[in-house]
mmCIF file of C-alpha atoms in Angstrom:
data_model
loop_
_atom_site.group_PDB
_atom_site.id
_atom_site.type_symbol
_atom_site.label_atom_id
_atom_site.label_comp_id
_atom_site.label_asym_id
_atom_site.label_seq_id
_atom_site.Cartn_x
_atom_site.Cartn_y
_atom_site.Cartn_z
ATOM 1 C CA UNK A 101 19.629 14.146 13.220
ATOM 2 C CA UNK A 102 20.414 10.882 11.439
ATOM 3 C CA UNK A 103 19.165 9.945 8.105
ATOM 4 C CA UNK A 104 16.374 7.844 9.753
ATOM 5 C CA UNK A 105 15.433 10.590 12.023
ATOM 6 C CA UNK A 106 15.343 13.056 9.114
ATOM 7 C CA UNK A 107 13.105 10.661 6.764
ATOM 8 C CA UNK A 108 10.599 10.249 9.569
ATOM 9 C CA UNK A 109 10.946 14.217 10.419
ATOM 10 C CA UNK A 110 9.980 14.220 6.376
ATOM 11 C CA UNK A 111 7.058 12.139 6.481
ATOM 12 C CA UNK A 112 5.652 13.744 9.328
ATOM 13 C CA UNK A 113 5.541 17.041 7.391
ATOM 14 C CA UNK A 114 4.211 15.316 4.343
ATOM 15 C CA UNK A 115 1.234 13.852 6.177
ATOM 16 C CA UNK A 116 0.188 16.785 8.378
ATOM 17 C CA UNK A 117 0.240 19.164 5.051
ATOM 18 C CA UNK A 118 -3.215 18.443 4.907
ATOM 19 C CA UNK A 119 -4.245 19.794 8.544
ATOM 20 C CA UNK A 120 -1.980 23.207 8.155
ATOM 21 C CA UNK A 121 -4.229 25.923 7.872
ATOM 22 C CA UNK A 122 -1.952 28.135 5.731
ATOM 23 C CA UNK A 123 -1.407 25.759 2.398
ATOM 24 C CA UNK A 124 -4.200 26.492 0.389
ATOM 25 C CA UNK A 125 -5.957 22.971 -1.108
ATOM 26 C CA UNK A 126 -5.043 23.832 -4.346
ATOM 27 C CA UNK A 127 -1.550 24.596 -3.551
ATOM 28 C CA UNK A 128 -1.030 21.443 -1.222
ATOM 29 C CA UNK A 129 0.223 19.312 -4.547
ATOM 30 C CA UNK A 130 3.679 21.876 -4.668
ATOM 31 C CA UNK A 131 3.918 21.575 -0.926
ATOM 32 C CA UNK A 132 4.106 17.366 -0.902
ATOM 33 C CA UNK A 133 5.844 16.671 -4.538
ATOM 34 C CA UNK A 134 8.720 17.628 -3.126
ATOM 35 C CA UNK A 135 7.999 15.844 0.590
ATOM 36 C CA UNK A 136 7.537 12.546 -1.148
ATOM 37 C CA UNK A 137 10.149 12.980 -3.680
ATOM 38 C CA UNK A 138 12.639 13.407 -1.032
ATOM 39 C CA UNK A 139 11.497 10.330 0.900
ATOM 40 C CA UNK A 140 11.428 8.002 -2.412
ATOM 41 C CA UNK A 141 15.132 9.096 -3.528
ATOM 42 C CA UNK A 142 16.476 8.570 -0.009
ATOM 43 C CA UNK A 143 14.698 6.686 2.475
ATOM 44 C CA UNK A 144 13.045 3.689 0.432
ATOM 45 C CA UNK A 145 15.152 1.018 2.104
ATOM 46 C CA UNK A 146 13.755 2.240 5.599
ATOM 47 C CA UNK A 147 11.473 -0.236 7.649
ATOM 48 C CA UNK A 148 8.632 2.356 7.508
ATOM 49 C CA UNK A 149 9.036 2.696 4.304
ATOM 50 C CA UNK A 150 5.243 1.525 3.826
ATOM 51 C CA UNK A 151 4.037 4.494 5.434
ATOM 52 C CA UNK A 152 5.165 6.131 2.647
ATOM 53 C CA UNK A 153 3.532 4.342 0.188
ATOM 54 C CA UNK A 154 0.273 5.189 1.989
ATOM 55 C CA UNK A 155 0.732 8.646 2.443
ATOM 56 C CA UNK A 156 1.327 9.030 -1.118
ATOM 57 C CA UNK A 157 -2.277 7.135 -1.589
ATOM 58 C CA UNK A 158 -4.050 8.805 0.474
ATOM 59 C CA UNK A 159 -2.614 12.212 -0.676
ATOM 60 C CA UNK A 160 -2.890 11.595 -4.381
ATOM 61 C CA UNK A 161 -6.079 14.202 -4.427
ATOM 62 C CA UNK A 162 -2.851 16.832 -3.948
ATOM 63 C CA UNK A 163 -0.503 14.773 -5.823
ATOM 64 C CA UNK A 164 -2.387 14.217 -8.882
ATOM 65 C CA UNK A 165 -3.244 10.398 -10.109
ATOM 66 C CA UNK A 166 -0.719 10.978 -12.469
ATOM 67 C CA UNK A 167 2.220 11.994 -10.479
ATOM 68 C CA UNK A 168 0.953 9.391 -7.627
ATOM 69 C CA UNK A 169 1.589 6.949 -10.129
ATOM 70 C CA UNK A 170 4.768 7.632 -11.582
ATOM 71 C CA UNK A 171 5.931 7.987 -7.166
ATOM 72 C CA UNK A 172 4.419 4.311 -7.479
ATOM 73 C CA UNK A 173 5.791 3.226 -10.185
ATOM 74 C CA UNK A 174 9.348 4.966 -8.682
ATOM 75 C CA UNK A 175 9.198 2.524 -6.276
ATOM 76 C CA UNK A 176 8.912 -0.391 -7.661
ATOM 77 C CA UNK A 177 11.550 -0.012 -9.617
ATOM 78 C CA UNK A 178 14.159 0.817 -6.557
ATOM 79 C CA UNK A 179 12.379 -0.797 -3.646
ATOM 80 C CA UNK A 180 13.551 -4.380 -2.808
ATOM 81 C CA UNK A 181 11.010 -5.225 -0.108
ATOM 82 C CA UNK A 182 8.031 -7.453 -1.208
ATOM 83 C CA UNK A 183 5.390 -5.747 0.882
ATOM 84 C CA UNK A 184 6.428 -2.009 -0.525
ATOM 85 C CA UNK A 185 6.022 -3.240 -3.770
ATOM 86 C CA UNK A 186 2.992 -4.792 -3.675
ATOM 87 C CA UNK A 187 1.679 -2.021 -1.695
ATOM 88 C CA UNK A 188 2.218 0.353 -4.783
ATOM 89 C CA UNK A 189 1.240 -1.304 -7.299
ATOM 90 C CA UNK A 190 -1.926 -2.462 -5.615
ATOM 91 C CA UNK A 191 -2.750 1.792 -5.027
ATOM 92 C CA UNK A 192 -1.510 2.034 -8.687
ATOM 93 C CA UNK A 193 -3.430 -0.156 -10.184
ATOM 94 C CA UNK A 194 -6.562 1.928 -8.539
ATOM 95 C CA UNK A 195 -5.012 5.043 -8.890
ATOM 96 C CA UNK A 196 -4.610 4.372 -13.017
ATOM 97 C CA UNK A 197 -7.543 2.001 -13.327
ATOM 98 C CA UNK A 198 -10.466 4.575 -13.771
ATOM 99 C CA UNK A 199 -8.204 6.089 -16.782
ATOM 100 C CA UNK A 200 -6.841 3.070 -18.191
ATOM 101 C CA UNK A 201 -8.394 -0.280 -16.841
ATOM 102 C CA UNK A 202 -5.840 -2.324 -19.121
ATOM 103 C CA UNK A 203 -2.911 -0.700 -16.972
ATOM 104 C CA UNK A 204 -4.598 -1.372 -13.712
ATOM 105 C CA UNK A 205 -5.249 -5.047 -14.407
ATOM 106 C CA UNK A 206 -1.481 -5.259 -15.211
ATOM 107 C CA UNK A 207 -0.635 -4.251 -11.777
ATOM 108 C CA UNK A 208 -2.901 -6.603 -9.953
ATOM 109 C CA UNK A 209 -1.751 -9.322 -12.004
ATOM 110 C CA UNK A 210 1.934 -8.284 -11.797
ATOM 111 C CA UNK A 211 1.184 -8.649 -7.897
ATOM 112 C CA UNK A 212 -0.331 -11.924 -8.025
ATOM 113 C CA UNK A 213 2.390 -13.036 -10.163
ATOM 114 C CA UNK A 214 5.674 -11.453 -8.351
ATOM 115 C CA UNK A 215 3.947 -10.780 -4.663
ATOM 116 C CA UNK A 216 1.343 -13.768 -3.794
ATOM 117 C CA UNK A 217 2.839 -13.737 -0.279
ATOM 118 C CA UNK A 218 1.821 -10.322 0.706
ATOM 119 C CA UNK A 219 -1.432 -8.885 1.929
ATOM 120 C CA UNK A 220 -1.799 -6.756 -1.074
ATOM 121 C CA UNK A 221 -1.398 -10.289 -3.020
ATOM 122 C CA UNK A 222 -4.087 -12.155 -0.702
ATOM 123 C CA UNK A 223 -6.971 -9.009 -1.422
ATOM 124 C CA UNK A 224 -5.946 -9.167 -5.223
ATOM 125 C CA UNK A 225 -6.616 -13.507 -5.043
ATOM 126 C CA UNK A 226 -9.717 -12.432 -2.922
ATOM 127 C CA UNK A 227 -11.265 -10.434 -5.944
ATOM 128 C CA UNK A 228 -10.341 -12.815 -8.503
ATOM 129 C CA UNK A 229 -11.666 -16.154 -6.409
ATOM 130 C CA UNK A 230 -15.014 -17.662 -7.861
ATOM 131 C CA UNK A 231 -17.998 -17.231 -5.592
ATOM 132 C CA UNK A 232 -18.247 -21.306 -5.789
ATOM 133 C CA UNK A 233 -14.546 -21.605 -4.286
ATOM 134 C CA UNK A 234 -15.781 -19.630 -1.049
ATOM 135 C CA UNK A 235 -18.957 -21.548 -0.159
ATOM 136 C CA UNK A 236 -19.792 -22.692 3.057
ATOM 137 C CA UNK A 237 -18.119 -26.212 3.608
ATOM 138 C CA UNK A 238 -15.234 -25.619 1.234
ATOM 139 C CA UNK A 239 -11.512 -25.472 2.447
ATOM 140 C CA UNK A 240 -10.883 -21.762 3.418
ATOM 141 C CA UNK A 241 -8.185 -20.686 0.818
ATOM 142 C CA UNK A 242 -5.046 -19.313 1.902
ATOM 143 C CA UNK A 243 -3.926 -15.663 2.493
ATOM 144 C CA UNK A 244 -1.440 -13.920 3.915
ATOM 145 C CA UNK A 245 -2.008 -11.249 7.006
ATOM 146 C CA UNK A 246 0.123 -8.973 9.607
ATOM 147 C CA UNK A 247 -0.915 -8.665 13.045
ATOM 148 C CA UNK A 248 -0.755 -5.304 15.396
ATOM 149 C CA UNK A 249 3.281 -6.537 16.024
ATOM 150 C CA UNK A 250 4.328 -7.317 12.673
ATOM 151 C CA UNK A 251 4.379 -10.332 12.861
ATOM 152 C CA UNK A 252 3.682 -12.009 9.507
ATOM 153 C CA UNK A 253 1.424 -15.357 9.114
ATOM 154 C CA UNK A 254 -0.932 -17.274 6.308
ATOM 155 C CA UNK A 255 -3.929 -19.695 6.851
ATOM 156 C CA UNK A 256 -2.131 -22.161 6.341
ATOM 157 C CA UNK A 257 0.557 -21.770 9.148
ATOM 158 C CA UNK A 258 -2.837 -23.162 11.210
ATOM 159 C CA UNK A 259 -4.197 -25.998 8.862
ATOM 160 C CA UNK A 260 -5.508 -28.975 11.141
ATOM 161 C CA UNK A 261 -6.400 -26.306 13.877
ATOM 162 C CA UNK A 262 -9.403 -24.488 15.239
ATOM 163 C CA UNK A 263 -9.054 -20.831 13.387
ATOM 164 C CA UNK A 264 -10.989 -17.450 14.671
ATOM 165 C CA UNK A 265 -11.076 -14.988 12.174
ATOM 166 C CA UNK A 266 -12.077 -11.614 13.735
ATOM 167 C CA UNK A 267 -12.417 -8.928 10.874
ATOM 168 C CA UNK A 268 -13.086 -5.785 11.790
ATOM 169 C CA UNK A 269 -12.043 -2.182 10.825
ATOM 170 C CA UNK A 270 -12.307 2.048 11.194
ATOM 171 C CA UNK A 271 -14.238 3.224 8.467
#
């Protein structure tokens, strides 16, 4: 199996750890440290990458805030993709907020500072913009998006141009 293969193999088993029967809740934490460990150290440049980042949100009940953090944190410091990056600081900044809302505003703001140009950096602008910047009439500011594809786009790619926004979502 190649090293690809073998990361994806990896964060297969990390996200279905949850839905196996057999780990008890409270030992699901030991079961996915290691899981997500694994895919930090070796598979951080992969495209999917992301995926991990998410898993390790959404897991973080098992994880511990704590450890989900420092796995954040982990990243940012190896990862050299803008979106991974943002990604984890924008679920660490939540993640450590509720303990320490100093540390959480640090993230946001590192994001706005280092990753504007990212979704994560467009939802950060979106809680910081002034209700009278988003009135009805005024210019629509810019953000950054990614379709179903991948493919990658802002607002302002469609400036002078009639512009459907269709927002919708599975909660």
């Amino acid at each position: 199996m190649s090293s690809a293969g073998e990361g994806r193999a990896t964060l297969w088993m990390a996200l279905n750890v949850t839905q196996n029967k057999d780990i008890r809740s409270k030992e699901r934490g030991a079961a996915l440290t290691p899981l997500y460990e694994t895919l930090v150290s070796k598979h951080i440049a992969e495209p999917w990458f992301i995926d991990v980042v998410k898993g390790i949100n959404a897991q973080k009940k098992y994880l511990g805030n704590e450890a989900a953090v420092a796995m954040f944190e982990a990243i940012v410091e190896s990862s050299k993709a803008d979106k991974v990056n943002a990604a984890a600081l924008f679920f660490a900044a939540y993640t450590s907020g509720s303990d320490d809302p100093d540390k959480g505003r640090s993230y946001l703001e590192r994001i706005s500072k280092d990753y504007p140009k990212t979704t994560y950096g467009t939802a950060v602008t979106a809680m910081t913009t002034k209700p009278a910047q988003s009135e009805v009439g005024q210019i629509a500011p810019n953000f950054y998006a990614e379709a179903f594809d991948g493919f990658e786009f802002s607002l302002e790619d469609y400036r002078g141009k009639g512009v459907v926004l269709d927002f919708y979502g599975f909660w």
